[in-house]
mmCIF file of C-alpha atoms in Angstrom:
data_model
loop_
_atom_site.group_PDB
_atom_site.id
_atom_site.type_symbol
_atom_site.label_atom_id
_atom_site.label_comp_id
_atom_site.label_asym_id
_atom_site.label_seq_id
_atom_site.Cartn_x
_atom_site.Cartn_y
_atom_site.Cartn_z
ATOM 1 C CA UNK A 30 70.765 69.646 163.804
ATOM 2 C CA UNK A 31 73.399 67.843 162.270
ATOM 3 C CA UNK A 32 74.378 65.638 159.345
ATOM 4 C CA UNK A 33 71.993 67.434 157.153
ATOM 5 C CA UNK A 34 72.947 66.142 154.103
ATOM 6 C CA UNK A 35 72.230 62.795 154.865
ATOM 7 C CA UNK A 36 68.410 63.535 156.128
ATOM 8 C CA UNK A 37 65.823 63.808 153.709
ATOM 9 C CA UNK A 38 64.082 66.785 155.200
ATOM 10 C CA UNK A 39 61.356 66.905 152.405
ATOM 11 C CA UNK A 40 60.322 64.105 154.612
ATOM 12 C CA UNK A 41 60.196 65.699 157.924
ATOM 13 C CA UNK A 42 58.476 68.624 156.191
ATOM 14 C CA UNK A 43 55.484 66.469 155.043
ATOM 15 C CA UNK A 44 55.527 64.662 158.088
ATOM 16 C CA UNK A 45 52.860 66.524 160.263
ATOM 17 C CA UNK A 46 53.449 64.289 163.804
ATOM 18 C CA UNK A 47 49.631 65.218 164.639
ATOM 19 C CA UNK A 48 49.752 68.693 163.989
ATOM 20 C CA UNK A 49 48.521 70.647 163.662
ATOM 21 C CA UNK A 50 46.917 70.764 167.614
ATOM 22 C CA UNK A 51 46.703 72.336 170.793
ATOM 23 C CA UNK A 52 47.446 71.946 174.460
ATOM 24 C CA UNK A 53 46.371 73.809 177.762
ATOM 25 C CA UNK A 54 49.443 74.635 179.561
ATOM 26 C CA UNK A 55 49.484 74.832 183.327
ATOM 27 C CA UNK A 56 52.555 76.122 184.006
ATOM 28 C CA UNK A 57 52.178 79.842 186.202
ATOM 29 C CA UNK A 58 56.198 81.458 184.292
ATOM 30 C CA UNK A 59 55.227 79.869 180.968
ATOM 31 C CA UNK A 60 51.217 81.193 181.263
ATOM 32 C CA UNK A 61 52.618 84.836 182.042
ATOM 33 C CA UNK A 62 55.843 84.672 179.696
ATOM 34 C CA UNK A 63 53.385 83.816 176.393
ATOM 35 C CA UNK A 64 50.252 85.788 178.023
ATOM 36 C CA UNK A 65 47.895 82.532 177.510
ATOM 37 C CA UNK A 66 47.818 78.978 178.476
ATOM 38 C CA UNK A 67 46.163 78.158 174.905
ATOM 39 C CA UNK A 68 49.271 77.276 172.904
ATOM 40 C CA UNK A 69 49.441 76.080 168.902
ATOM 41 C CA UNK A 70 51.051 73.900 167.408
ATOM 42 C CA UNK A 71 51.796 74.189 163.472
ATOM 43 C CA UNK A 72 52.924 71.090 161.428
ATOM 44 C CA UNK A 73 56.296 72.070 159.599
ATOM 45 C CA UNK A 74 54.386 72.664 156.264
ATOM 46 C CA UNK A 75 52.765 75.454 157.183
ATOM 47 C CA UNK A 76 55.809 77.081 158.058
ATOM 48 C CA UNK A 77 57.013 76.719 154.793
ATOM 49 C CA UNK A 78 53.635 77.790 153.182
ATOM 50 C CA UNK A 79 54.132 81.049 155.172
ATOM 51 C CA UNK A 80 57.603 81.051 154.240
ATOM 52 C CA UNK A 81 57.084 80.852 150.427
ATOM 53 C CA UNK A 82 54.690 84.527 151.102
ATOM 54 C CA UNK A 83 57.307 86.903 151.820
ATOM 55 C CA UNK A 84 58.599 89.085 149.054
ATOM 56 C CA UNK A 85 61.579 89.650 147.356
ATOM 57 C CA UNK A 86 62.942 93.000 149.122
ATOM 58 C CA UNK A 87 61.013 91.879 152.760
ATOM 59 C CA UNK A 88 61.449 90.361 155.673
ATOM 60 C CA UNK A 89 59.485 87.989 158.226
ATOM 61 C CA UNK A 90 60.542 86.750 161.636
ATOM 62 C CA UNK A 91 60.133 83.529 163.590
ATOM 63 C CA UNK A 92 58.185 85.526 166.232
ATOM 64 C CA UNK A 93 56.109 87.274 163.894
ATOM 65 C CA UNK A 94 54.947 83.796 161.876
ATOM 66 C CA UNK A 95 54.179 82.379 165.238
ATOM 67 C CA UNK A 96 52.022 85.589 166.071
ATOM 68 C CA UNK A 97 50.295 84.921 162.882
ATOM 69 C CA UNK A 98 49.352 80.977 163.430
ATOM 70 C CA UNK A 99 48.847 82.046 167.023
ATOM 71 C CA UNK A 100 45.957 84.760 166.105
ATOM 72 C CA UNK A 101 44.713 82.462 163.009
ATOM 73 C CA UNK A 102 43.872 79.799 165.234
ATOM 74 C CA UNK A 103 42.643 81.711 168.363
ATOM 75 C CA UNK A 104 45.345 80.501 170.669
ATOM 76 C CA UNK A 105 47.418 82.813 172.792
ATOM 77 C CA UNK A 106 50.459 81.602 171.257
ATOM 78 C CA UNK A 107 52.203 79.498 168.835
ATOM 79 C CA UNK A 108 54.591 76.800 170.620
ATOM 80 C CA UNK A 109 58.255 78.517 169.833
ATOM 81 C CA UNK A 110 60.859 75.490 170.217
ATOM 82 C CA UNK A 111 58.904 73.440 167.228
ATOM 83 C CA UNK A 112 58.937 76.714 165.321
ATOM 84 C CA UNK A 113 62.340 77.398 165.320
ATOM 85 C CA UNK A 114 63.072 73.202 164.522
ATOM 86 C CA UNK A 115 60.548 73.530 161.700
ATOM 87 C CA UNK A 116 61.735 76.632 160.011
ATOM 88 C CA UNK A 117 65.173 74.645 159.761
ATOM 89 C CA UNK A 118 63.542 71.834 158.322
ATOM 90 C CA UNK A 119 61.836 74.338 155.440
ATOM 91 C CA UNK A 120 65.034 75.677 154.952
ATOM 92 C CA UNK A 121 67.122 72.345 154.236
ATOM 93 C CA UNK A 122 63.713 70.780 152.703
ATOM 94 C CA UNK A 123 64.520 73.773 149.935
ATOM 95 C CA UNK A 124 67.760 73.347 149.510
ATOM 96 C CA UNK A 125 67.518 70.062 148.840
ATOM 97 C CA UNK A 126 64.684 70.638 145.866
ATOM 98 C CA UNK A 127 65.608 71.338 142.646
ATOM 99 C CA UNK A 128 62.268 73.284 142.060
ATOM 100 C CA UNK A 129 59.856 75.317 144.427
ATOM 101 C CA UNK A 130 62.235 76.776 146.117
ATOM 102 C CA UNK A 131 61.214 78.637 149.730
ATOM 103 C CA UNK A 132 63.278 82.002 149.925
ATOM 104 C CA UNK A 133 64.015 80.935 153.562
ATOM 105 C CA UNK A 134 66.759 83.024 153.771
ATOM 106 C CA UNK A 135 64.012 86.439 154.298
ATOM 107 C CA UNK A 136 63.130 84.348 158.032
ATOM 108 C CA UNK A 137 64.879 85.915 160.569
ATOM 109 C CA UNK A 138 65.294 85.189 164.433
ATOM 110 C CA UNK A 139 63.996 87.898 166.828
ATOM 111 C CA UNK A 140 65.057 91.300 166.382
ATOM 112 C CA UNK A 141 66.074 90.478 162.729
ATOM 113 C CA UNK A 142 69.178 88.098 163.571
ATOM 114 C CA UNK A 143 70.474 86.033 160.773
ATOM 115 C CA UNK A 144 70.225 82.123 161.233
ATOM 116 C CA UNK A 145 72.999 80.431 161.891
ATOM 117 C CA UNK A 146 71.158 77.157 161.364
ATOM 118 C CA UNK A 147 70.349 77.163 157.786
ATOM 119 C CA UNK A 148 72.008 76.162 154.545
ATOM 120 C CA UNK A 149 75.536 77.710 154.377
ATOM 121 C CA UNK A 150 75.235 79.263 157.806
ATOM 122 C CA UNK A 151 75.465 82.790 158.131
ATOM 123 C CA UNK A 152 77.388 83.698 155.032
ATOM 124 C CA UNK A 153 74.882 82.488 152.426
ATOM 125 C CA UNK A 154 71.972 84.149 154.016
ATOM 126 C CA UNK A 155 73.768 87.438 154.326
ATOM 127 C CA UNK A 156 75.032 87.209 150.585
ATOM 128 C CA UNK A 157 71.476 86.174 149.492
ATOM 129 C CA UNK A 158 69.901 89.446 151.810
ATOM 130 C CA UNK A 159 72.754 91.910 150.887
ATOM 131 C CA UNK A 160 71.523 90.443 146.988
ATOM 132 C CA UNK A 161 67.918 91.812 147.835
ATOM 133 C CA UNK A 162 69.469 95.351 149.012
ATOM 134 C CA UNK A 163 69.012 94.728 152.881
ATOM 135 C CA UNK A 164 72.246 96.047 154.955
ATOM 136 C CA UNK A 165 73.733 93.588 157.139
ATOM 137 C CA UNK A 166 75.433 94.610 160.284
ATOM 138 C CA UNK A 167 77.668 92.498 162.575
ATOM 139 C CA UNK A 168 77.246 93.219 166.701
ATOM 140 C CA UNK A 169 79.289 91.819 169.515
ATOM 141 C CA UNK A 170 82.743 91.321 170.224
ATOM 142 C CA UNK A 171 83.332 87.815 171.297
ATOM 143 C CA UNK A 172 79.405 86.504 170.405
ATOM 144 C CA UNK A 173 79.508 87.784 167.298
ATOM 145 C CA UNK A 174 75.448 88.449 165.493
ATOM 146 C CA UNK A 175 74.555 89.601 162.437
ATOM 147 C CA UNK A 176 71.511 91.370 161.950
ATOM 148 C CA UNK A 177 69.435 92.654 158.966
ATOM 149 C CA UNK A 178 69.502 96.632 159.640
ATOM 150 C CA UNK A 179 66.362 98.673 160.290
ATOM 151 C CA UNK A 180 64.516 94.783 159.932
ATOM 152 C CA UNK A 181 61.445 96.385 160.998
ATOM 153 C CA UNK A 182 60.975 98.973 157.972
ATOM 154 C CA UNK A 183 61.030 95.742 155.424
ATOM 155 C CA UNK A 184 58.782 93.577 157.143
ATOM 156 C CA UNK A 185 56.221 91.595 155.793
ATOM 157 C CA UNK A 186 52.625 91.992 157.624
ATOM 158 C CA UNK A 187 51.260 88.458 157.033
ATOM 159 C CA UNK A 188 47.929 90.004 158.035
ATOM 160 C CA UNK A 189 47.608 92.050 154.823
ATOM 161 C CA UNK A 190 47.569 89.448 152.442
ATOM 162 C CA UNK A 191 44.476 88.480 153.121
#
C-alpha cells in the first residue's frame, strides 16, 4: 500500500465489500495447495475483532487467523491475499485511532516473520514485541527477515477462547 497517511483506513475497515461470503473454486493447483475448493472470505472487521483477542505476552499469525475463520465457517480455507490486505488495513485503521487500539503488532506472517507492511515498518513492531519480552532474531544476508524466536511457544490458540 502506499500513501497511508492520506487514506482513512477506519473506512476501509468498516467497509465489508459483501463479505463476508464464499466461492467454489475450480482451479485443480489451487484445490490441492488449500486442500478444499470451499474458500472464505472475511470482511476486514473481523480481522481486527480477532486481532484485538491476542494477549499481551502472545502471538497470532496470518495463517493461523485464517485457519480459524476457515474452520468457524466450515470452509476449507480462508482466501489468503484479502487476509494479508486486511490485516494492513487493521493495523493503519489503529494507528490512526486515538482510542481502541488493536495490538496489531502480536500478527505475524508465516513462520512468525515480522510485517514489513505496518505502521513504522519493521522497527516499531520489533520495539513494541521486544517491549512484551519476545526475542527478535534477524535471518538472511542480502533478504534480510526478522522473526519472533521460538513464535510457536507464545502462540495464541484462538480455539480456546471459546
Amino acid at each position: 500500500m502506499a500513501n497511508e497517511e492520506k487514506k482513512d483506513f477506519n473506512a476501509m475497515l468498516h467497509n465489508n465489500k459483501d463479505m463476508p461470503k464464499f466461492q467454489v473454486i475450480t482451479d485443480q493447483k489451487s484445490i490441492e495447495k488449500y486442500g478444499g475448493n470451499n474458500m472464505y472470505f472475511a470482511p476486514p472487521i473481523d480481522y481486527d475483532k480477532v486481532m484485538k483477542k491476542i494477549p499481551y505476552g502472545k502471538v497470532i499469525t496470518i495463517g493461523k487467523i485464517r485457519e480459524f475463520f476457515a474452520k468457524e465457517n466450515d470452509a476449507d480455507f480462508t482466501e489468503p491475499i484479502t487476509a494479508g490486505i486486511f490485516v494492513s488495513i487493521a493495523a493503519w485503521a489503529s494507528y490512526q485511532r486515538t482510542e481502541d487500539k488493536t495490538p496489531y503488532w502480536r500478527t505475524l506472517k508465516a513462520n512468525g516473520e515480522l510485517n514489513s507492511k505496518y505502521p513504522g515498518g519493521i522497527e516499531v513492531q520489533k520495539e513494541k514485541l521486544e517491549a512484551e519480552g519476545h526475542t527478535i532474531i534477524k535471518k538472511g544476508r542480502k533478504n534480510i527477515k526478522y522473526y519472533v524466536k521460538d513464535y510457536e511457544d507464545v502462540l495464541f490458540d484462538l480455539n480456546k477462547e471459546h
